[in-house]
Every structure is written in structure tokens, then in C-alpha cells.
């Protein structure tokens, strides 16, 4: 059986990197992946400016005049200053440009202005309270590289260098379907033998949370014909295909045979719990991932295995999960597979949901982190364990 890390490596080695690009307003770019490096054409700030409301002057001149000089101009933010007349000070406000000839600002609380003469703060340091040109960004600097995910702070950073439009990858279309004759859509009363389809909603939400577009092909009956047909449709409508259920070895599991028939199947078992054998292959050249049917297994295998594959396919450069350590509040004996326990983080300690069964989706909803239990690792209360936030 492949280990989880080997499986992720193999999956990621099979990506077809995103090539479809679109140009978007920075204001609409939240969560998107940059398709090109961003190089600044300007300095930020574009000129030396004042960090304080106060008075701007040449430090050497002030020092030579007992820090008392006449006022010669007033500079508000947004106005272009005149060069500072020698041996004078300028009234200046936060964000206003420092006039040529000045190099220091004293804050107004420490200055006395009377009849056009200003006694400036004698304690100010030369160059004090000046934000130098280019202190944030310098023209020519690559501020963001292709493959970076745009968060709010990147939207601001792009705007700060005057960029209005960015090239980003088009969202991948992920075609999804659930298999199972027992499945019924929410809103319809259950008949004997039926259960509600939860994987459909979980998958739609997970795909949307990655900034991708779910292409929902609904529920598919447990039959070879229906499975063959949905795969053709999925390959036509999606860039990537993900199914839930019907992928294991039962007599009513048609997914892997249908994939092998329509395309090719690299079927592998991954040593992950929860999670049955996970099917990976291609249909009409579109990557296919067959997830198990149990709802908690869908959540775990999507988050741990499908997610890095999807993100890498979408062009994200850094897909490494960010594990950190926290203290276990529970004890658990070791297992033959790598276990992803659904857990809750509180004050640096971590607690697991009492029922970790693959059919218990409440375990995923209850908490906000996974605890990774390595193969064979037994955990005692108080141990430092590997934790991964759902959002990472
Ligand atoms: P399977 O992998 O198809 O054998 O399904 C494994 C278990 O997960 C069975 O108990 C199914 O009833 C259940 N299951 C499969 N698909 C779904 C779904 N879409 N929503 C809820 N439960 C499901
Ligand atoms: Mg089934």
C-alpha cells in the first residue's frame, strides 16, 4: 500500500498544469492564483513622506538655530510641496510629501508655534518621522510570483503599486457525481432502505472553498451503464472528475471498471484511515479521482489527497500542508494506516470526536482540525501530536 505522502507525490506528478488564463480586476481576484510574476513599476511610497502631523525641517539647520525657525509653508497630504526655504520649517501632515531640503519631522505635540516662529522638538533624531521613498516596495522588485494565491493583503499590495487588472488562472471545473441506489436528495421523504445524499453537498462545498467550479452531475445509479454514461459526460464537462462511492470491491461497485473501460485506471490503495482504496485514473485524458462513499472518508480523502492535486492543477505553487504541534487530550492505540482524526483545538490542546467511524460525518463538522496519527504511533494524553487545520 502506498503511504499518504507517496500517494500525494504520485498524484501531483500526474497533474496537467493550468494554462487557461483570464484577466480580472484586482477587486474581483480574491482566492485566485496568479498566472504571472508581478513586478513593481513604481516605488511605494513614491516619495519621502511624513509619518506624523508636525513640522518638517533640515536637522542640521535646526540644530544650528537652537531648534527655533520661522514657518515658511504648509503641506497637506495630496499636495506637492515647494522646496523648503533655507533655515525655515514647514507645517506638515501625515502622509504629506517631505519638501526638498527637509529631512526630519518633529511631531506637533512636542513643538510650540507662536507668531510664525516654531520651536521644534529638540529630542527628535535626524531623519526622524520620515518614511523614505521605496521603504515598502522598490520599482523593479518582483513583489509576487506566479502560483501565489491572492488573499486580501495581496489585493491591497497589487493596488499599492497601481495595478488594476491581474492575470489569473481560470477556475478549474471539477465534475462530480455520487453513486448509490440508496441515495435520495434532501427535501424528499426517505423510503425504507434509502439515505440522504450528503457527499454531493460536501464535495460542492469543498470544491467551492478551493475557488474552483463544481460541475454537479448528481447521483448515479449502481449500474455499469449509468456509470459509463456519467463518466463520458463528466470528461466532457469537467477539467477533472471526482466521484464518491462505488469505488471499492463490492459487487455493486462499478466505478473502477467503468474508468478502466472508458480510459485508464491506476488503482491504488492508500494507507489512510478513514478511506478505502482510492481510485486514480484518466477518462478521455481528464484526471479522475474516485473517492470512497462513506461521508467522513470523503471529507478526509478529499482534504488530504484530492485537495493538493486540485490545487497543484490550479497552478498553486505551494501546496505543502502546514502541520503544527499541539498537546493531545486523549489516548489512542496505534494502527496499521495513517489516521486522520477529526478533532477540535482549544488553548493549544487537542481533543478528538468520540466516534471516529468513517460513516460519522458529525466528526468532521464538530471540530476544525485533523490530528495525524502516523502508522503504528500510539498516542498518550499529554503527547505532542501533529495537527493540521482544515483550512490548511
Ligand atoms: P460505497 O463506497 O458506495 O460502498 O459506500 C460506502 C458507504 O457510504 C455506504 O454505507 C453508502 O451508503 C454510503 N454512501 C455512499 N455514498 C453516499 C453519499 N453520497 N451520501 C451519503 N452516504 C453515502
Ligand atoms: Mg455504493
mmCIF file of C-alpha atoms and ligand atoms in Angstrom:
data_model
loop_
_atom_site.group_PDB
_atom_site.id
_atom_site.type_symbol
_atom_site.label_atom_id
_atom_site.label_comp_id
_atom_site.label_asym_id
_atom_site.label_seq_id
_atom_site.Cartn_x
_atom_site.Cartn_y
_atom_site.Cartn_z
ATOM 1 C CA UNK A 1 0.000 0.000 0.000
ATOM 2 C CA UNK A 2 1.168 3.491 -0.796
ATOM 3 C CA UNK A 3 1.780 5.798 2.114
ATOM 4 C CA UNK A 4 -0.163 9.052 2.146
ATOM 5 C CA UNK A 5 2.901 11.083 1.218
ATOM 6 C CA UNK A 6 3.793 8.700 -1.644
ATOM 7 C CA UNK A 7 0.210 8.882 -2.911
ATOM 8 C CA UNK A 8 0.257 12.688 -2.874
ATOM 9 C CA UNK A 9 3.592 12.632 -4.710
ATOM 10 C CA UNK A 10 2.184 10.320 -7.383
ATOM 11 C CA UNK A 11 -0.991 12.354 -7.727
ATOM 12 C CA UNK A 12 0.872 15.629 -8.055
ATOM 13 C CA UNK A 13 3.271 14.086 -10.580
ATOM 14 C CA UNK A 14 0.191 13.465 -12.737
ATOM 15 C CA UNK A 15 -1.155 16.994 -12.849
ATOM 16 C CA UNK A 16 -1.701 18.852 -16.059
ATOM 17 C CA UNK A 17 -0.793 22.374 -15.016
ATOM 18 C CA UNK A 18 -3.466 25.008 -15.551
ATOM 19 C CA UNK A 19 -2.985 27.034 -18.725
ATOM 20 C CA UNK A 20 -6.317 28.825 -19.159
ATOM 21 C CA UNK A 21 -5.762 32.394 -18.033
ATOM 22 C CA UNK A 22 -8.078 35.344 -17.615
ATOM 23 C CA UNK A 23 -7.555 38.981 -16.790
ATOM 24 C CA UNK A 24 -9.525 40.176 -13.773
ATOM 25 C CA UNK A 25 -9.961 43.333 -11.778
ATOM 26 C CA UNK A 26 -7.863 43.087 -8.626
ATOM 27 C CA UNK A 27 -11.100 43.779 -6.753
ATOM 28 C CA UNK A 28 -12.556 40.511 -8.075
ATOM 29 C CA UNK A 29 -9.412 38.420 -7.631
ATOM 30 C CA UNK A 30 -9.821 37.105 -4.068
ATOM 31 C CA UNK A 31 -8.731 33.474 -3.816
ATOM 32 C CA UNK A 32 -7.450 33.272 -7.381
ATOM 33 C CA UNK A 33 -3.952 32.082 -8.373
ATOM 34 C CA UNK A 34 -1.581 34.481 -10.124
ATOM 35 C CA UNK A 35 -0.603 33.278 -13.598
ATOM 36 C CA UNK A 36 2.424 35.584 -13.932
ATOM 37 C CA UNK A 37 5.023 37.281 -11.749
ATOM 38 C CA UNK A 38 4.173 40.813 -10.677
ATOM 39 C CA UNK A 39 6.942 43.381 -10.982
ATOM 40 C CA UNK A 40 6.531 46.822 -9.430
ATOM 41 C CA UNK A 41 6.852 49.753 -11.832
ATOM 42 C CA UNK A 42 6.844 52.326 -9.029
ATOM 43 C CA UNK A 43 8.336 52.954 -5.611
ATOM 44 C CA UNK A 44 5.999 52.714 -2.606
ATOM 45 C CA UNK A 45 5.816 55.245 -1.182
ATOM 46 C CA UNK A 46 6.651 57.229 -4.312
ATOM 47 C CA UNK A 47 8.401 59.968 -2.290
ATOM 48 C CA UNK A 48 9.682 60.568 1.235
ATOM 49 C CA UNK A 49 6.684 61.472 3.353
ATOM 50 C CA UNK A 50 5.805 62.390 6.879
ATOM 51 C CA UNK A 51 4.885 59.734 9.434
ATOM 52 C CA UNK A 52 3.434 62.387 11.764
ATOM 53 C CA UNK A 53 1.477 65.588 11.926
ATOM 54 C CA UNK A 54 4.154 68.169 12.811
ATOM 55 C CA UNK A 55 6.918 70.257 11.309
ATOM 56 C CA UNK A 56 9.478 69.348 8.639
ATOM 57 C CA UNK A 57 12.944 70.879 8.547
ATOM 58 C CA UNK A 58 16.612 70.283 7.816
ATOM 59 C CA UNK A 59 18.077 68.793 11.005
ATOM 60 C CA UNK A 60 21.477 70.492 10.671
ATOM 61 C CA UNK A 61 19.859 73.897 10.160
ATOM 62 C CA UNK A 62 17.571 73.429 13.163
ATOM 63 C CA UNK A 63 20.486 72.323 15.341
ATOM 64 C CA UNK A 64 22.420 75.435 14.294
ATOM 65 C CA UNK A 65 19.435 77.650 15.268
ATOM 66 C CA UNK A 66 18.560 76.339 18.759
ATOM 67 C CA UNK A 67 15.737 74.362 17.103
ATOM 68 C CA UNK A 68 13.788 77.565 16.538
ATOM 69 C CA UNK A 69 12.961 78.588 12.970
ATOM 70 C CA UNK A 70 10.293 80.545 11.087
ATOM 71 C CA UNK A 71 7.426 78.797 9.329
ATOM 72 C CA UNK A 72 7.530 79.059 5.516
ATOM 73 C CA UNK A 73 4.852 76.742 4.084
ATOM 74 C CA UNK A 74 2.017 74.364 4.869
ATOM 75 C CA UNK A 75 1.939 70.895 3.252
ATOM 76 C CA UNK A 76 -1.188 68.768 3.465
ATOM 77 C CA UNK A 77 -1.348 65.190 2.185
ATOM 78 C CA UNK A 78 -2.088 65.182 -1.530
ATOM 79 C CA UNK A 79 -0.368 68.464 -2.328
ATOM 80 C CA UNK A 80 3.000 68.958 -3.999
ATOM 81 C CA UNK A 81 5.387 70.839 -1.693
ATOM 82 C CA UNK A 82 7.720 73.686 -2.645
ATOM 83 C CA UNK A 83 11.423 73.196 -1.837
ATOM 84 C CA UNK A 84 11.951 74.252 1.750
ATOM 85 C CA UNK A 85 13.378 77.773 2.082
ATOM 86 C CA UNK A 86 16.664 77.524 3.977
ATOM 87 C CA UNK A 87 16.541 77.958 7.741
ATOM 88 C CA UNK A 88 12.759 77.540 7.907
ATOM 89 C CA UNK A 89 10.302 74.819 8.842
ATOM 90 C CA UNK A 90 7.185 73.610 7.041
ATOM 91 C CA UNK A 91 3.926 72.687 8.718
ATOM 92 C CA UNK A 92 3.318 69.120 7.550
ATOM 93 C CA UNK A 93 0.694 66.414 7.990
ATOM 94 C CA UNK A 94 0.812 62.627 7.991
ATOM 95 C CA UNK A 95 1.343 61.230 4.501
ATOM 96 C CA UNK A 96 2.349 64.589 3.009
ATOM 97 C CA UNK A 97 5.497 64.702 0.894
ATOM 98 C CA UNK A 98 8.671 65.915 2.587
ATOM 99 C CA UNK A 99 9.849 69.049 0.762
ATOM 100 C CA UNK A 100 13.268 69.058 -0.893
ATOM 101 C CA UNK A 101 15.733 70.440 1.650
ATOM 102 C CA UNK A 102 13.985 68.884 4.679
ATOM 103 C CA UNK A 103 14.994 65.545 6.194
ATOM 104 C CA UNK A 104 13.336 65.417 9.620
ATOM 105 C CA UNK A 105 9.845 65.790 11.090
ATOM 106 C CA UNK A 106 9.086 66.716 14.693
ATOM 107 C CA UNK A 107 5.655 65.740 15.965
ATOM 108 C CA UNK A 108 3.331 68.635 16.676
ATOM 109 C CA UNK A 109 2.730 67.622 20.317
ATOM 110 C CA UNK A 110 6.426 68.384 21.015
ATOM 111 C CA UNK A 111 6.628 71.749 19.182
ATOM 112 C CA UNK A 112 5.493 75.255 20.020
ATOM 113 C CA UNK A 113 4.301 77.565 17.241
ATOM 114 C CA UNK A 114 3.771 81.214 18.003
ATOM 115 C CA UNK A 115 3.588 84.225 15.645
ATOM 116 C CA UNK A 116 5.079 82.303 12.759
ATOM 117 C CA UNK A 117 8.063 81.025 14.752
ATOM 118 C CA UNK A 118 8.333 77.349 15.667
ATOM 119 C CA UNK A 119 10.344 75.832 18.482
ATOM 120 C CA UNK A 120 10.673 72.267 17.306
ATOM 121 C CA UNK A 121 11.269 69.232 19.489
ATOM 122 C CA UNK A 122 14.929 69.216 20.480
ATOM 123 C CA UNK A 123 14.721 65.489 21.224
ATOM 124 C CA UNK A 124 13.903 64.446 17.669
ATOM 125 C CA UNK A 125 16.567 62.400 15.871
ATOM 126 C CA UNK A 126 17.926 63.477 12.469
ATOM 127 C CA UNK A 127 15.747 61.798 9.778
ATOM 128 C CA UNK A 128 13.130 61.097 12.446
ATOM 129 C CA UNK A 129 9.483 60.541 11.457
ATOM 130 C CA UNK A 130 10.282 60.372 7.755
ATOM 131 C CA UNK A 131 9.027 57.393 5.743
ATOM 132 C CA UNK A 132 11.581 57.094 2.974
ATOM 133 C CA UNK A 133 10.658 56.638 -0.678
ATOM 134 C CA UNK A 134 10.519 52.945 -1.593
ATOM 135 C CA UNK A 135 10.567 51.719 2.023
ATOM 136 C CA UNK A 136 7.723 49.297 1.241
ATOM 137 C CA UNK A 137 8.402 48.404 -2.405
ATOM 138 C CA UNK A 138 11.032 49.474 -4.911
ATOM 139 C CA UNK A 139 10.462 49.833 -8.645
ATOM 140 C CA UNK A 140 11.779 46.746 -10.437
ATOM 141 C CA UNK A 141 11.099 44.470 -7.495
ATOM 142 C CA UNK A 142 9.117 41.251 -8.107
ATOM 143 C CA UNK A 143 6.533 41.526 -5.348
ATOM 144 C CA UNK A 144 4.519 38.390 -6.100
ATOM 145 C CA UNK A 145 5.327 35.324 -8.150
ATOM 146 C CA UNK A 146 3.184 33.178 -10.429
ATOM 147 C CA UNK A 147 1.426 30.491 -8.430
ATOM 148 C CA UNK A 148 0.650 32.750 -5.476
ATOM 149 C CA UNK A 149 -2.850 32.694 -4.057
ATOM 150 C CA UNK A 150 -4.365 36.154 -3.827
ATOM 151 C CA UNK A 151 -5.608 36.991 -0.356
ATOM 152 C CA UNK A 152 -6.958 40.349 0.825
ATOM 153 C CA UNK A 153 -3.443 41.589 1.612
ATOM 154 C CA UNK A 154 -2.258 40.716 -1.919
ATOM 155 C CA UNK A 155 -5.239 42.625 -3.345
ATOM 156 C CA UNK A 156 -4.031 45.617 -1.337
ATOM 157 C CA UNK A 157 -0.393 45.100 -2.291
ATOM 158 C CA UNK A 158 -1.253 44.960 -6.013
ATOM 159 C CA UNK A 159 -3.300 48.132 -5.653
ATOM 160 C CA UNK A 160 -0.443 49.850 -3.816
ATOM 161 C CA UNK A 161 1.708 49.603 -6.951
ATOM 162 C CA UNK A 162 -1.074 50.878 -9.164
ATOM 163 C CA UNK A 163 -2.119 47.565 -10.695
ATOM 164 C CA UNK A 164 -5.827 47.398 -11.560
ATOM 165 C CA UNK A 165 -6.009 44.135 -13.532
ATOM 166 C CA UNK A 166 -4.271 40.796 -12.896
ATOM 167 C CA UNK A 167 -3.734 37.650 -14.930
ATOM 168 C CA UNK A 168 -5.031 34.649 -13.012
ATOM 169 C CA UNK A 169 -5.824 31.052 -13.850
ATOM 170 C CA UNK A 170 -9.404 30.321 -14.787
ATOM 171 C CA UNK A 171 -11.116 28.262 -12.085
ATOM 172 C CA UNK A 172 -10.936 24.555 -12.788
ATOM 173 C CA UNK A 173 -14.236 22.864 -13.499
ATOM 174 C CA UNK A 174 -14.465 19.815 -11.276
ATOM 175 C CA UNK A 175 -17.133 17.383 -12.420
ATOM 176 C CA UNK A 176 -18.579 15.438 -9.502
ATOM 177 C CA UNK A 177 -21.044 12.641 -9.059
ATOM 178 C CA UNK A 178 -22.237 10.399 -6.237
ATOM 179 C CA UNK A 179 -23.063 6.755 -6.773
ATOM 180 C CA UNK A 180 -25.579 4.650 -4.928
ATOM 181 C CA UNK A 181 -29.121 3.337 -5.414
ATOM 182 C CA UNK A 182 -29.799 4.123 -1.770
ATOM 183 C CA UNK A 183 -29.276 7.874 -2.188
ATOM 184 C CA UNK A 184 -32.067 10.435 -2.094
ATOM 185 C CA UNK A 185 -31.771 14.187 -2.383
ATOM 186 C CA UNK A 186 -32.550 16.283 0.703
ATOM 187 C CA UNK A 187 -36.073 17.674 0.681
ATOM 188 C CA UNK A 188 -37.644 14.363 -0.348
ATOM 189 C CA UNK A 189 -39.041 11.979 2.307
ATOM 190 C CA UNK A 190 -36.989 8.829 2.787
ATOM 191 C CA UNK A 191 -38.405 5.437 1.861
ATOM 192 C CA UNK A 192 -37.187 2.243 3.546
ATOM 193 C CA UNK A 193 -33.643 1.434 2.513
ATOM 194 C CA UNK A 194 -32.802 4.985 1.496
ATOM 195 C CA UNK A 195 -30.442 7.590 2.952
ATOM 196 C CA UNK A 196 -29.854 11.212 2.097
ATOM 197 C CA UNK A 197 -27.018 12.074 -0.261
ATOM 198 C CA UNK A 198 -24.562 14.089 1.809
ATOM 199 C CA UNK A 199 -21.417 13.615 -0.280
ATOM 200 C CA UNK A 200 -22.823 15.715 -3.105
ATOM 201 C CA UNK A 201 -23.139 18.754 -0.845
ATOM 202 C CA UNK A 202 -19.811 18.122 0.900
ATOM 203 C CA UNK A 203 -17.997 17.913 -2.435
ATOM 204 C CA UNK A 204 -19.686 21.018 -3.834
ATOM 205 C CA UNK A 205 -18.671 22.962 -0.745
ATOM 206 C CA UNK A 206 -15.107 21.646 -0.710
ATOM 207 C CA UNK A 207 -14.594 22.490 -4.386
ATOM 208 C CA UNK A 208 -16.076 25.958 -3.950
ATOM 209 C CA UNK A 209 -13.873 26.551 -0.924
ATOM 210 C CA UNK A 210 -10.843 25.979 -3.172
ATOM 211 C CA UNK A 211 -12.105 28.640 -5.585
ATOM 212 C CA UNK A 212 -12.989 26.058 -8.238
ATOM 213 C CA UNK A 213 -16.269 25.471 -10.055
ATOM 214 C CA UNK A 214 -18.183 22.320 -9.247
ATOM 215 C CA UNK A 215 -19.970 20.759 -12.210
ATOM 216 C CA UNK A 216 -22.622 18.739 -10.447
ATOM 217 C CA UNK A 217 -23.715 15.593 -12.253
ATOM 218 C CA UNK A 218 -25.900 14.481 -9.368
ATOM 219 C CA UNK A 219 -26.487 10.928 -8.274
ATOM 220 C CA UNK A 220 -25.756 7.899 -10.411
ATOM 221 C CA UNK A 221 -27.426 4.507 -10.106
ATOM 222 C CA UNK A 222 -25.406 1.420 -9.225
ATOM 223 C CA UNK A 223 -25.224 0.021 -12.752
ATOM 224 C CA UNK A 224 -22.446 -0.292 -15.321
ATOM 225 C CA UNK A 225 -24.488 1.570 -17.958
ATOM 226 C CA UNK A 226 -25.239 4.574 -15.755
ATOM 227 C CA UNK A 227 -21.615 4.720 -14.571
ATOM 228 C CA UNK A 228 -20.216 4.507 -18.136
ATOM 229 C CA UNK A 229 -22.554 7.269 -19.238
ATOM 230 C CA UNK A 230 -21.771 9.662 -16.397
ATOM 231 C CA UNK A 231 -18.019 9.275 -16.912
ATOM 232 C CA UNK A 232 -18.298 10.308 -20.565
ATOM 233 C CA UNK A 233 -20.414 13.289 -19.576
ATOM 234 C CA UNK A 234 -18.052 14.223 -16.739
ATOM 235 C CA UNK A 235 -14.996 14.081 -19.017
ATOM 236 C CA UNK A 236 -16.827 16.311 -21.459
ATOM 237 C CA UNK A 237 -17.963 18.885 -18.898
ATOM 238 C CA UNK A 238 -15.101 18.979 -16.402
ATOM 239 C CA UNK A 239 -11.358 19.526 -16.335
ATOM 240 C CA UNK A 240 -11.096 16.959 -13.533
ATOM 241 C CA UNK A 241 -13.541 14.264 -12.434
ATOM 242 C CA UNK A 242 -14.252 13.268 -8.842
ATOM 243 C CA UNK A 243 -16.695 10.580 -7.798
ATOM 244 C CA UNK A 244 -17.831 9.410 -4.390
ATOM 245 C CA UNK A 245 -18.799 5.840 -3.652
ATOM 246 C CA UNK A 246 -18.827 2.691 -5.712
ATOM 247 C CA UNK A 247 -15.042 2.581 -5.894
ATOM 248 C CA UNK A 248 -14.269 -0.350 -3.636
ATOM 249 C CA UNK A 249 -14.512 -4.051 -4.340
ATOM 250 C CA UNK A 250 -18.189 -4.841 -3.694
ATOM 251 C CA UNK A 251 -20.448 -6.339 -6.335
ATOM 252 C CA UNK A 252 -22.322 -3.043 -6.575
ATOM 253 C CA UNK A 253 -19.147 -1.016 -7.087
ATOM 254 C CA UNK A 254 -18.915 -0.147 -10.782
ATOM 255 C CA UNK A 255 -16.713 2.902 -10.812
ATOM 256 C CA UNK A 256 -13.268 1.436 -11.298
ATOM 257 C CA UNK A 257 -14.361 -0.994 -14.023
ATOM 258 C CA UNK A 258 -16.083 1.853 -15.842
ATOM 259 C CA UNK A 259 -12.960 4.021 -15.589
ATOM 260 C CA UNK A 260 -10.753 1.184 -16.856
ATOM 261 C CA UNK A 261 -13.170 0.689 -19.759
ATOM 262 C CA UNK A 262 -13.500 4.368 -20.702
ATOM 263 C CA UNK A 263 -9.888 5.305 -20.096
ATOM 264 C CA UNK A 264 -7.133 4.007 -17.890
ATOM 265 C CA UNK A 265 -7.036 3.234 -14.220
ATOM 266 C CA UNK A 266 -4.090 3.445 -11.864
ATOM 267 C CA UNK A 267 -5.855 1.894 -8.976
ATOM 268 C CA UNK A 268 -4.045 2.187 -5.746
ATOM 269 C CA UNK A 269 -4.674 1.616 -2.143
ATOM 270 C CA UNK A 270 -3.544 4.343 0.175
ATOM 271 C CA UNK A 271 -2.696 3.553 3.759
ATOM 272 C CA UNK A 272 -5.077 6.168 5.115
ATOM 273 C CA UNK A 273 -7.883 5.903 7.640
ATOM 274 C CA UNK A 274 -10.671 6.642 7.117
ATOM 275 C CA UNK A 275 -10.554 5.925 3.401
ATOM 276 C CA UNK A 276 -10.990 2.816 1.355
ATOM 277 C CA UNK A 277 -8.914 2.167 -1.742
ATOM 278 C CA UNK A 278 -8.808 5.374 -3.723
ATOM 279 C CA UNK A 279 -9.063 5.123 -7.492
ATOM 280 C CA UNK A 280 -6.982 7.364 -9.720
ATOM 281 C CA UNK A 281 -7.009 7.320 -13.498
ATOM 282 C CA UNK A 282 -7.957 9.194 -16.640
ATOM 283 C CA UNK A 283 -11.069 9.332 -18.800
ATOM 284 C CA UNK A 284 -10.662 10.982 -22.203
ATOM 285 C CA UNK A 285 -7.432 12.482 -20.892
ATOM 286 C CA UNK A 286 -9.162 14.091 -17.915
ATOM 287 C CA UNK A 287 -7.799 13.099 -14.496
ATOM 288 C CA UNK A 288 -10.204 11.030 -12.435
ATOM 289 C CA UNK A 289 -10.226 10.567 -8.661
ATOM 290 C CA UNK A 290 -12.615 8.006 -7.188
ATOM 291 C CA UNK A 291 -13.228 8.703 -3.514
ATOM 292 C CA UNK A 292 -14.836 6.229 -1.125
ATOM 293 C CA UNK A 293 -18.539 6.543 -0.297
ATOM 294 C CA UNK A 294 -18.522 6.874 3.469
ATOM 295 C CA UNK A 295 -19.128 10.537 4.263
ATOM 296 C CA UNK A 296 -16.255 11.002 6.747
ATOM 297 C CA UNK A 297 -13.928 9.171 4.332
ATOM 298 C CA UNK A 298 -14.955 11.553 1.551
ATOM 299 C CA UNK A 299 -14.071 14.513 3.738
ATOM 300 C CA UNK A 300 -10.689 13.109 4.787
ATOM 301 C CA UNK A 301 -9.577 11.725 1.414
ATOM 302 C CA UNK A 302 -10.655 14.890 -0.366
ATOM 303 C CA UNK A 303 -8.816 17.128 2.094
ATOM 304 C CA UNK A 304 -5.656 15.046 2.331
ATOM 305 C CA UNK A 305 -5.324 13.551 -1.177
ATOM 306 C CA UNK A 306 -7.595 15.293 -3.697
ATOM 307 C CA UNK A 307 -7.023 18.811 -2.392
ATOM 308 C CA UNK A 308 -3.258 19.040 -3.089
ATOM 309 C CA UNK A 309 -3.844 17.501 -6.524
ATOM 310 C CA UNK A 310 -6.559 20.036 -7.329
ATOM 311 C CA UNK A 311 -4.574 22.982 -6.009
ATOM 312 C CA UNK A 312 -1.450 21.999 -7.943
ATOM 313 C CA UNK A 313 -3.585 21.543 -11.062
ATOM 314 C CA UNK A 314 -4.997 25.016 -10.498
ATOM 315 C CA UNK A 315 -1.471 26.442 -10.561
ATOM 316 C CA UNK A 316 -0.861 26.992 -6.835
ATOM 317 C CA UNK A 317 2.884 26.811 -6.219
ATOM 318 C CA UNK A 318 2.902 25.978 -2.513
ATOM 319 C CA UNK A 319 0.642 23.054 -1.671
ATOM 320 C CA UNK A 320 2.514 21.824 1.396
ATOM 321 C CA UNK A 321 0.165 21.203 4.315
ATOM 322 C CA UNK A 322 1.052 23.247 7.407
ATOM 323 C CA UNK A 323 1.191 20.821 10.304
ATOM 324 C CA UNK A 324 1.846 22.126 13.787
ATOM 325 C CA UNK A 325 2.085 20.547 17.222
ATOM 326 C CA UNK A 326 -0.485 20.526 19.985
ATOM 327 C CA UNK A 327 -0.928 18.522 23.157
ATOM 328 C CA UNK A 328 -3.290 15.535 22.957
ATOM 329 C CA UNK A 329 -6.103 15.398 25.491
ATOM 330 C CA UNK A 330 -6.813 11.810 24.504
ATOM 331 C CA UNK A 331 -5.134 8.431 24.216
ATOM 332 C CA UNK A 332 -5.276 6.166 21.195
ATOM 333 C CA UNK A 333 -3.501 2.973 20.219
ATOM 334 C CA UNK A 334 -1.521 2.724 17.002
ATOM 335 C CA UNK A 335 -2.966 1.494 13.706
ATOM 336 C CA UNK A 336 -1.612 -0.007 10.505
ATOM 337 C CA UNK A 337 -2.625 3.005 8.430
ATOM 338 C CA UNK A 338 -2.028 6.737 8.795
ATOM 339 C CA UNK A 339 -5.089 8.029 10.638
ATOM 340 C CA UNK A 340 -6.667 11.445 10.260
ATOM 341 C CA UNK A 341 -8.683 12.033 13.405
ATOM 342 C CA UNK A 342 -11.310 14.728 13.316
ATOM 343 C CA UNK A 343 -10.547 16.970 16.246
ATOM 344 C CA UNK A 344 -11.037 20.277 17.976
ATOM 345 C CA UNK A 345 -8.296 22.664 19.060
ATOM 346 C CA UNK A 346 -8.629 24.556 22.324
ATOM 347 C CA UNK A 347 -5.944 26.533 24.165
ATOM 348 C CA UNK A 348 -3.132 24.621 22.482
ATOM 349 C CA UNK A 349 -4.614 21.238 23.327
ATOM 350 C CA UNK A 350 -6.487 18.960 21.009
ATOM 351 C CA UNK A 351 -9.431 16.703 21.624
ATOM 352 C CA UNK A 352 -10.904 14.151 19.208
ATOM 353 C CA UNK A 353 -14.531 13.473 18.389
ATOM 354 C CA UNK A 354 -15.530 10.379 20.359
ATOM 355 C CA UNK A 355 -16.808 8.452 17.326
ATOM 356 C CA UNK A 356 -14.212 8.308 14.545
ATOM 357 C CA UNK A 357 -16.185 5.910 12.343
ATOM 358 C CA UNK A 358 -15.978 6.572 8.594
ATOM 359 C CA UNK A 359 -19.754 6.897 8.468
ATOM 360 C CA UNK A 360 -19.910 9.622 11.121
ATOM 361 C CA UNK A 361 -19.851 12.948 9.312
ATOM 362 C CA UNK A 362 -20.631 14.789 12.554
ATOM 363 C CA UNK A 363 -16.977 14.118 13.451
ATOM 364 C CA UNK A 364 -15.886 16.449 10.644
ATOM 365 C CA UNK A 365 -18.388 19.153 11.493
ATOM 366 C CA UNK A 366 -17.698 19.124 15.239
ATOM 367 C CA UNK A 367 -14.098 20.269 15.010
ATOM 368 C CA UNK A 368 -11.730 22.332 12.946
ATOM 369 C CA UNK A 369 -8.503 20.312 12.727
ATOM 370 C CA UNK A 370 -7.148 16.877 11.900
ATOM 371 C CA UNK A 371 -4.773 15.041 14.198
ATOM 372 C CA UNK A 372 -2.408 12.944 12.114
ATOM 373 C CA UNK A 373 -1.572 9.655 13.740
ATOM 374 C CA UNK A 374 1.359 8.051 11.942
ATOM 375 C CA UNK A 375 1.316 4.339 11.148
ATOM 376 C CA UNK A 376 1.900 2.427 14.372
ATOM 377 C CA UNK A 377 2.060 5.562 16.538
ATOM 378 C CA UNK A 378 0.258 5.197 19.843
ATOM 379 C CA UNK A 379 -0.804 8.431 21.466
ATOM 380 C CA UNK A 380 -0.983 9.114 25.192
ATOM 381 C CA UNK A 381 -2.683 12.071 26.825
ATOM 382 C CA UNK A 382 -0.131 14.885 27.054
ATOM 383 C CA UNK A 383 1.818 13.835 23.927
ATOM 384 C CA UNK A 384 2.599 16.476 21.334
ATOM 385 C CA UNK A 385 0.810 15.405 18.153
ATOM 386 C CA UNK A 386 0.723 16.629 14.537
ATOM 387 C CA UNK A 387 -2.249 18.872 13.857
ATOM 388 C CA UNK A 388 -3.499 20.275 10.565
ATOM 389 C CA UNK A 389 -6.147 22.958 10.300
ATOM 390 C CA UNK A 390 -8.993 22.146 7.901
ATOM 391 C CA UNK A 391 -8.282 25.474 6.222
ATOM 392 C CA UNK A 392 -4.678 24.418 5.516
HETATM 393 P P1 LIG B 1 -19.753 2.654 -1.210
HETATM 394 O O1 LIG B 1 -18.346 3.123 -1.276
HETATM 395 O O2 LIG B 1 -20.552 3.032 -2.392
HETATM 396 O O3 LIG B 1 -19.824 1.192 -0.898
HETATM 397 O O4 LIG B 1 -20.418 3.410 0.029
HETATM 398 C C1 LIG B 1 -19.945 3.230 1.338
HETATM 399 C C2 LIG B 1 -20.943 3.726 2.356
HETATM 400 O O5 LIG B 1 -21.134 5.118 2.177
HETATM 401 C C3 LIG B 1 -22.319 3.124 2.229
HETATM 402 O O6 LIG B 1 -22.839 2.961 3.531
HETATM 403 C C4 LIG B 1 -23.108 4.153 1.469
HETATM 404 O O7 LIG B 1 -24.491 4.080 1.732
HETATM 405 C C5 LIG B 1 -22.504 5.425 1.978
HETATM 406 N N1 LIG B 1 -22.614 6.471 0.953
HETATM 407 C C6 LIG B 1 -22.164 6.343 -0.301
HETATM 408 N N2 LIG B 1 -22.410 7.470 -0.993
HETATM 409 C C7 LIG B 1 -23.020 8.322 -0.135
HETATM 410 C C8 LIG B 1 -23.498 9.646 -0.271
HETATM 411 N N3 LIG B 1 -23.412 10.293 -1.418
HETATM 412 N N4 LIG B 1 -24.073 10.229 0.818
HETATM 413 C C9 LIG B 1 -24.159 9.534 1.980
HETATM 414 N N5 LIG B 1 -23.688 8.301 2.163
HETATM 415 C C10 LIG B 1 -23.143 7.674 1.108
HETATM 416 MG MG1 LIG B 2 -22.330 2.323 -3.097
#
